[in-house]
Short mmCIF file of C-alpha atoms in Angstrom, two decimals:
data_model
loop_
_atom_site.label_atom_id
_atom_site.label_comp_id
_atom_site.label_asym_id
_atom_site.label_seq_id
_atom_site.Cartn_x
_atom_site.Cartn_y
_atom_site.Cartn_z
CA HIS A 1404 105.47 89.79 111.00
CA MET A 1405 102.03 88.82 112.28
CA LEU A 1406 103.43 86.46 114.91
CA SER A 1407 105.40 89.36 116.40
CA LYS A 1408 101.97 90.86 117.27
CA VAL A 1409 100.47 87.66 118.66
CA GLY A 1410 100.00 89.27 122.09
CA MET A 1411 97.94 92.16 120.69
CA TRP A 1412 94.16 92.12 121.19
CA ASP A 1413 93.49 93.33 117.62
CA PHE A 1414 95.23 90.25 116.14
CA ASP A 1415 93.28 89.27 113.01
CA ILE A 1416 92.96 85.47 113.10
CA PHE A 1417 91.10 85.35 109.75
CA LEU A 1418 93.96 87.11 107.97
CA PHE A 1419 96.48 84.90 109.79
CA ASP A 1420 94.58 81.79 108.67
CA ARG A 1421 94.72 82.94 105.05
CA LEU A 1422 98.45 83.74 105.30
CA THR A 1423 99.18 80.27 106.71
CA ASN A 1424 97.03 78.50 104.09
CA GLY A 1425 94.54 77.28 106.68
CA ASN A 1426 97.24 76.26 109.17
CA SER A 1427 96.62 79.00 111.73
CA LEU A 1428 96.28 76.62 114.67
CA VAL A 1429 99.47 74.62 114.00
CA THR A 1430 101.55 77.73 113.22
CA LEU A 1431 100.27 79.59 116.26
CA LEU A 1432 100.87 76.67 118.64
CA CYS A 1433 104.43 76.02 117.43
CA HIS A 1434 105.20 79.71 117.94
CA LEU A 1435 103.58 79.95 121.39
CA PHE A 1436 105.19 76.75 122.70
CA ASN A 1437 108.52 78.23 121.64
CA VAL A 1438 107.85 81.74 123.04
CA HIS A 1439 106.80 80.33 126.43
CA GLY A 1440 109.87 78.05 126.57
CA LEU A 1441 107.72 74.90 126.80
CA ILE A 1442 109.65 72.89 124.19
CA HIS A 1443 112.87 73.28 126.15
CA HIS A 1444 111.28 72.90 129.60
CA PHE A 1445 109.42 69.66 128.84
CA GLN A 1446 112.13 68.36 126.48
CA LEU A 1447 109.56 67.98 123.68
CA ASP A 1448 110.53 66.51 120.34
CA MET A 1449 109.79 69.16 117.71
CA VAL A 1450 108.71 66.68 115.01
CA THR A 1451 106.37 64.84 117.40
CA LEU A 1452 104.99 68.15 118.68
CA HIS A 1453 104.26 69.37 115.16
CA ARG A 1454 102.62 66.05 114.28
CA PHE A 1455 100.40 66.28 117.37
CA PHE A 1456 99.33 69.84 116.49
CA VAL A 1457 98.47 68.71 112.95
CA MET A 1458 96.34 65.89 114.41
CA VAL A 1459 94.46 68.38 116.57
CA GLN A 1460 93.92 70.83 113.69
CA GLU A 1461 92.71 68.09 111.35
CA ASP A 1462 90.27 66.78 113.95
CA TYR A 1463 88.26 70.00 113.57
CA HIS A 1464 85.58 70.08 110.86
CA SER A 1465 86.38 72.80 108.34
CA GLN A 1466 82.78 72.67 107.05
CA ASN A 1467 81.51 74.04 110.40
CA PRO A 1468 81.01 77.79 109.96
CA TYR A 1469 82.00 78.43 113.60
CA HIS A 1470 83.31 75.42 115.52
CA ASN A 1471 86.38 74.86 113.36
CA ALA A 1472 90.18 75.13 113.68
CA VAL A 1473 90.11 78.92 113.17
CA HIS A 1474 87.90 79.26 116.27
CA ALA A 1475 90.39 77.06 118.15
CA ALA A 1476 93.25 79.30 116.98
CA ASP A 1477 91.30 82.41 118.02
CA VAL A 1478 90.66 80.98 121.50
CA THR A 1479 94.34 79.99 121.79
CA GLN A 1480 95.49 83.52 120.87
CA ALA A 1481 93.09 85.00 123.45
CA MET A 1482 94.36 82.52 126.06
CA HIS A 1483 97.93 83.65 125.34
CA CYS A 1484 96.84 87.27 126.00
CA TYR A 1485 95.18 86.28 129.29
CA LEU A 1486 98.18 84.24 130.46
CA ARG A 1487 100.22 87.44 130.19
CA GLU A 1488 97.96 89.44 132.52
CA PRO A 1489 100.24 90.37 135.48
CA LYS A 1490 97.78 89.11 138.15
CA LEU A 1491 98.06 85.63 136.63
CA ALA A 1492 101.46 85.65 134.88
CA ASN A 1493 103.40 86.21 138.11
CA PHE A 1494 102.27 82.86 139.48
CA LEU A 1495 102.05 80.56 136.45
CA THR A 1496 104.29 77.51 136.13
CA PRO A 1497 105.35 76.06 132.74
CA SER A 1498 102.84 73.28 133.41
CA ASP A 1499 99.99 75.81 133.86
CA ILE A 1500 100.93 77.56 130.61
CA MET A 1501 101.14 74.33 128.63
CA LEU A 1502 97.78 73.16 130.00
CA GLY A 1503 96.16 76.51 129.22
CA LEU A 1504 97.37 76.53 125.62
CA LEU A 1505 96.58 72.83 124.98
CA ALA A 1506 93.09 73.13 126.46
CA ALA A 1507 92.40 76.24 124.36
CA ALA A 1508 93.63 74.56 121.17
CA ALA A 1509 91.72 71.31 121.71
CA HIS A 1510 88.61 72.49 123.59
CA ASP A 1511 86.26 71.88 120.60
CA VAL A 1512 87.99 69.08 118.64
CA ASP A 1513 85.69 66.96 116.47
CA HIS A 1514 82.75 69.31 117.13
CA PRO A 1515 79.81 68.03 115.03
CA GLY A 1516 78.37 71.52 114.42
CA VAL A 1517 75.23 70.82 116.49
CA ASN A 1518 74.60 71.33 120.21
CA GLN A 1519 74.01 68.94 123.09
CA PRO A 1520 70.16 69.07 123.05
CA PHE A 1521 70.28 68.04 119.37
CA LEU A 1522 72.53 65.05 120.16
CA ILE A 1523 70.22 64.03 123.00
CA LYS A 1524 66.96 64.26 121.07
CA THR A 1525 68.39 62.42 118.04
CA LYS A 1526 69.69 59.70 120.40
CA HIS A 1527 73.26 60.18 119.18
CA HIS A 1528 75.75 57.59 120.46
CA LEU A 1529 77.81 60.29 122.23
CA ALA A 1530 74.75 61.34 124.26
CA SER A 1531 74.27 57.81 125.58
CA LEU A 1532 78.03 57.34 126.08
CA TYR A 1533 78.25 60.39 128.37
CA GLN A 1534 74.73 59.96 129.80
CA ASN A 1535 73.54 63.37 128.53
CA VAL A 1536 76.05 65.25 130.73
CA SER A 1537 78.54 67.69 129.11
CA VAL A 1538 78.32 65.43 126.07
CA LEU A 1539 80.37 67.55 123.67
CA GLU A 1540 82.95 68.67 126.24
CA ASN A 1541 83.56 65.08 127.39
CA HIS A 1542 84.02 64.08 123.75
CA HIS A 1543 86.46 66.96 123.09
CA TRP A 1544 88.49 65.94 126.14
CA ARG A 1545 88.57 62.20 125.36
CA SER A 1546 89.48 62.88 121.73
CA THR A 1547 92.37 65.07 122.90
CA ILE A 1548 93.65 62.38 125.27
CA GLY A 1549 93.45 59.85 122.43
CA MET A 1550 95.59 62.06 120.18
CA LEU A 1551 98.07 62.84 122.98
CA ARG A 1552 98.60 59.14 123.63
CA GLU A 1553 98.72 58.21 119.95
CA SER A 1554 101.32 60.92 119.23
CA ARG A 1555 103.45 59.83 122.24
CA LEU A 1556 104.27 63.51 122.77
CA LEU A 1557 104.53 63.09 126.55
CA ALA A 1558 105.68 59.45 126.58
CA HIS A 1559 109.09 60.45 128.03
CA LEU A 1560 107.50 62.01 131.14
CA PRO A 1561 106.74 60.01 134.32
CA LYS A 1562 103.36 58.25 134.23
CA GLU A 1563 101.94 60.23 137.17
CA VAL A 1564 102.83 63.49 135.40
CA THR A 1565 101.02 62.52 132.19
CA GLN A 1566 98.01 61.26 134.16
CA ASP A 1567 97.84 64.58 135.99
CA ILE A 1568 98.07 66.50 132.69
CA GLU A 1569 95.24 64.40 131.21
CA GLN A 1570 93.00 64.99 134.24
CA GLN A 1571 93.64 68.73 134.35
CA LEU A 1572 93.04 69.02 130.59
CA GLY A 1573 89.67 67.39 131.18
CA SER A 1574 88.82 69.74 134.03
CA LEU A 1575 89.68 72.76 131.84
CA ILE A 1576 87.79 71.60 128.75
CA LEU A 1577 84.72 70.57 130.81
CA ALA A 1578 84.63 74.11 132.26
CA THR A 1579 83.66 75.42 128.80
CA ASP A 1580 80.21 73.79 129.09
CA ILE A 1581 77.90 76.82 128.92
CA ASN A 1582 75.38 74.97 131.14
CA ARG A 1583 77.88 75.38 133.99
CA GLN A 1584 78.21 79.14 133.52
CA ASN A 1585 76.41 80.09 136.75
CA GLU A 1586 78.34 77.57 138.83
CA PHE A 1587 81.64 79.19 137.79
CA LEU A 1588 80.35 82.77 138.07
CA ILE A 1589 79.05 82.23 141.61
CA ARG A 1590 82.37 80.69 142.65
CA LEU A 1591 84.38 83.51 141.03
CA LYS A 1592 82.18 86.19 142.62
CA SER A 1593 82.61 84.55 146.02
CA HIS A 1594 86.44 84.46 145.65
CA LEU A 1595 86.56 88.09 144.53
CA ASP A 1596 84.19 89.33 147.24
CA ASN A 1597 86.11 87.46 149.96
CA GLN A 1598 89.48 88.31 148.38
CA ASP A 1599 90.61 84.79 149.18
CA LEU A 1600 92.23 83.75 145.89
CA ARG A 1601 95.71 82.42 146.64
CA LEU A 1602 97.44 81.98 143.31
CA GLU A 1603 100.45 80.38 145.03
CA ASP A 1604 98.01 77.50 145.53
CA ALA A 1605 97.77 75.15 142.52
CA GLN A 1606 94.03 74.66 143.06
CA ASP A 1607 93.26 78.39 142.84
CA ARG A 1608 95.54 78.78 139.81
CA HIS A 1609 93.69 75.94 138.10
CA PHE A 1610 90.36 77.60 138.83
CA MET A 1611 91.57 80.88 137.27
CA LEU A 1612 92.82 78.94 134.23
CA GLN A 1613 89.29 77.53 133.90
CA ILE A 1614 87.91 81.08 134.04
CA ALA A 1615 90.53 82.29 131.52
CA LEU A 1616 89.54 79.50 129.11
CA LYS A 1617 85.84 80.31 129.54
CA CYS A 1618 86.63 83.95 128.71
CA ALA A 1619 88.77 82.99 125.70
CA ASP A 1620 86.01 80.70 124.41
CA ILE A 1621 83.36 83.46 124.35
CA CYS A 1622 85.52 86.55 123.79
CA ASN A 1623 84.22 87.27 120.25
CA PRO A 1624 81.93 90.12 121.40
CA CYS A 1625 84.99 91.75 123.04
CA ARG A 1626 86.96 91.90 119.79
CA LEU A 1627 87.10 94.71 117.22
CA TRP A 1628 83.73 95.12 115.48
CA ASP A 1629 84.90 93.74 112.10
CA LEU A 1630 86.21 90.54 113.70
CA SER A 1631 83.36 90.27 116.20
CA LYS A 1632 80.72 90.65 113.49
CA GLN A 1633 82.29 87.87 111.39
CA TRP A 1634 82.21 85.49 114.36
CA SER A 1635 78.59 86.43 115.14
CA GLU A 1636 77.53 85.69 111.56
CA ARG A 1637 79.39 82.37 111.61
CA VAL A 1638 77.92 81.14 114.88
CA CYS A 1639 74.40 82.08 113.77
CA GLU A 1640 74.94 80.34 110.43
CA GLU A 1641 75.79 77.19 112.41
CA PHE A 1642 72.66 77.61 114.56
CA TYR A 1643 70.49 78.06 111.45
CA ARG A 1644 71.96 74.93 109.84
CA GLN A 1645 70.95 72.99 112.94
CA GLY A 1646 67.46 74.50 112.70
CA ASP A 1647 67.21 73.40 109.06
CA LEU A 1648 68.24 69.86 110.06
CA GLU A 1649 65.63 69.82 112.82
CA GLN A 1650 62.98 70.97 110.38
CA LYS A 1651 64.03 68.29 107.91
CA PHE A 1652 63.71 65.56 110.56
CA GLU A 1653 60.44 67.10 111.83
CA LEU A 1654 61.93 67.85 115.24
CA GLU A 1655 61.11 70.92 117.30
CA ILE A 1656 63.47 73.74 116.25
CA SER A 1657 65.91 74.58 119.07
CA PRO A 1658 66.10 78.06 120.59
CA LEU A 1659 68.22 80.48 118.47
CA CYS A 1660 68.14 78.10 115.49
CA ASN A 1661 65.10 79.42 113.61
CA GLN A 1662 66.31 81.75 110.86
CA GLN A 1663 62.76 83.15 110.44
CA LYS A 1664 62.47 84.16 114.09
CA ASP A 1665 65.95 84.47 115.58
CA THR A 1666 67.86 87.35 114.01
CA ILE A 1667 71.60 87.79 114.41
CA PRO A 1668 71.26 91.12 116.32
CA SER A 1669 68.74 89.72 118.79
CA ILE A 1670 70.80 86.54 119.38
CA GLN A 1671 73.97 88.62 119.94
CA ILE A 1672 72.35 91.14 122.29
CA GLY A 1673 70.96 88.32 124.44
CA PHE A 1674 74.31 86.49 124.45
CA MET A 1675 76.23 89.63 125.43
CA THR A 1676 73.79 90.63 128.15
CA TYR A 1677 73.31 87.30 129.91
CA ILE A 1678 76.54 85.39 129.23
CA VAL A 1679 79.43 87.62 128.17
CA GLU A 1680 79.02 90.79 130.26
CA PRO A 1681 78.69 89.07 133.67
CA LEU A 1682 81.80 86.96 133.02
CA PHE A 1683 84.02 89.73 131.63
CA GLU A 1684 83.05 92.20 134.33
CA ARG A 1685 84.24 89.68 136.92
CA TRP A 1686 87.39 88.95 134.90
CA ALA A 1687 88.19 92.70 134.87
CA GLN A 1688 87.62 92.75 138.63
CA PHE A 1689 90.19 89.94 138.95
CA THR A 1690 92.84 91.44 136.64
CA GLY A 1691 92.36 95.00 137.88
CA ASP A 1692 91.85 97.72 135.29
CA THR A 1693 94.56 96.51 132.92
CA PRO A 1694 94.67 97.96 129.38
CA LEU A 1695 93.46 94.60 128.01
CA SER A 1696 90.45 94.32 130.33
CA GLU A 1697 89.41 97.93 129.69
CA ASN A 1698 89.88 97.43 125.95
CA MET A 1699 87.69 94.30 125.97
CA LEU A 1700 84.88 95.93 127.96
CA ASN A 1701 84.96 98.97 125.66
CA HIS A 1702 84.65 96.78 122.56
CA LEU A 1703 81.85 94.83 124.25
CA ARG A 1704 79.84 98.00 124.95
CA ARG A 1705 80.43 99.40 121.47
CA ASN A 1706 79.54 96.15 119.75
CA LYS A 1707 76.36 95.77 121.78
CA ALA A 1708 75.34 99.32 120.78
CA LYS A 1709 75.97 98.46 117.11
CA TRP A 1710 73.79 95.34 117.32
CA ARG A 1711 71.08 97.39 119.05
CA SER A 1712 71.08 99.95 116.24
CA LEU A 1713 70.95 97.12 113.65
CA LEU A 1714 68.00 95.58 115.51
CA HIS A 1715 66.30 98.99 115.53
CA LYS A 1716 66.86 99.29 111.77
CA GLN A 1717 65.30 95.85 111.24
CA HIS A 1718 62.22 96.95 113.20
CA SER A 1719 62.04 100.20 111.24
CA SER A 1720 62.29 98.45 107.88
CA SER A 1721 59.58 95.95 108.87
CA ARG A 1722 57.36 98.90 109.82
CA SER A 1723 58.05 100.74 106.56
CA ASN A 1724 57.16 97.53 104.70
CA ASP A 1725 53.89 97.59 106.56
CA HIS A 1726 53.20 101.18 105.45
CA SER A 1727 53.94 100.28 101.85
CA GLY A 1728 51.28 97.59 102.12
CA GLN A 1729 53.69 94.65 101.89
CA VAL A 1730 53.20 93.45 105.44
CA THR A 1731 49.86 93.24 107.24
CA GLY A 1732 49.34 94.55 110.77
CA SER A 1733 49.25 91.10 112.32
CA GLN A 1734 52.41 90.10 110.42
CA GLU A 1735 54.18 93.19 111.66
CA GLN A 1736 53.22 92.39 115.24
CA THR A 1737 54.62 88.88 114.78
CA LEU A 1738 57.84 90.29 113.31
CA ASN A 1739 58.29 92.59 116.28
CA GLU A 1740 57.59 89.86 118.78
CA GLU A 1741 60.04 87.55 117.03
CA GLU A 1742 62.80 90.11 117.04
CA THR A 1743 62.56 91.13 120.65
CA PRO A 1744 65.70 89.77 122.36
#
C-alpha cells in the first residue's frame, strides 16, 4: 500500500522503515528498479540485484542518528520524485535513471558519523588517502564500486559500459560535497540565465542529475514539518556527538557541534537560508512551477517560520529566566549571542 504512493512528496520514510523491519532501502530499490523497467532493460539477475542492495544497506551505520540507511532511502525516494519531473523525465534514458537511483542509494555508504574537518584534524587514514579533498564522498564512491564489482551485478555488460557507469556514479556522488555548493549553483544559474541547457545532450543531462541528487540529499527542510523536524533533530544529534568527541580529545569544537551554543533552530535557519533556499529556488526555475516544486518551496517557507518562532521562544524563556533571577545579565547576553543564527 505504501509503495503505491512512492511518488508522493508526503511519503513517510520513517513509517516505511518500521513496516519493512529496517529494510526500507532494499525494499524501495527493488520496487523502483522494477517500476522503471531497469531489471528488464539491463537484464539484471534478481537474486544478484537483491544481494547487492543488501550489501549497500548493511554498509550504512545504523548507530548514526542521521547518516544511516534510512537517510539513503529518503534521498532515493526524493530522487525518484525528481526523475519524474516532466522537464527531466522526457529526456532520461534507462542508464540515467539507474545511475540516479544508485547514486542516491549509495551516496553516503560507510559514513563514519563525523565530517571531513574532523577526519583531517584527527589524521584519519581516509583523509591522507584522498589528500583532504572530498574525503567522505570519495570514500562513498569507492566503497560503492567495490560492492558493485564484488556482487558482479553488471558483470554481463561490456567492460566499457561498466567503466562508464562507475565513472558517472563517482561524478554524481562527488557532487554531494557541500564544499562544492557554490560551484554547482553558479553553473546552474548560468545555464538557466542563458537558457542553454540541452537535455538531449548527455553532458547536460548528467549535470542536471548531479543537481537533482544535491537537492535530494538536502531536501529535509522541504518535507512536511513532522518529517522535517525529525531529520533536523537527527542531524543535530550527530553534530553534537562529534562535538562531544572533540571535547573528549581536547580538540577545538567544530562549528555547529557545540550543544551549549548551537541550538537546533539556529542551525536549521542558517542551513535553510544559505544552502537550501538558493538551490531549491534554482531547481524550481528549472522545473517550472510544477506542483512538486511549489509544494517543496511552501514547506520550506513554513518550516523556516516554525524554526524562527521556536528560536524566539528560546530567547523569551532565557529572558524570563533572567527576570526570575536564575540567569545573570551577562549570562543572558551570552545566551542571546550564542543563539543568533
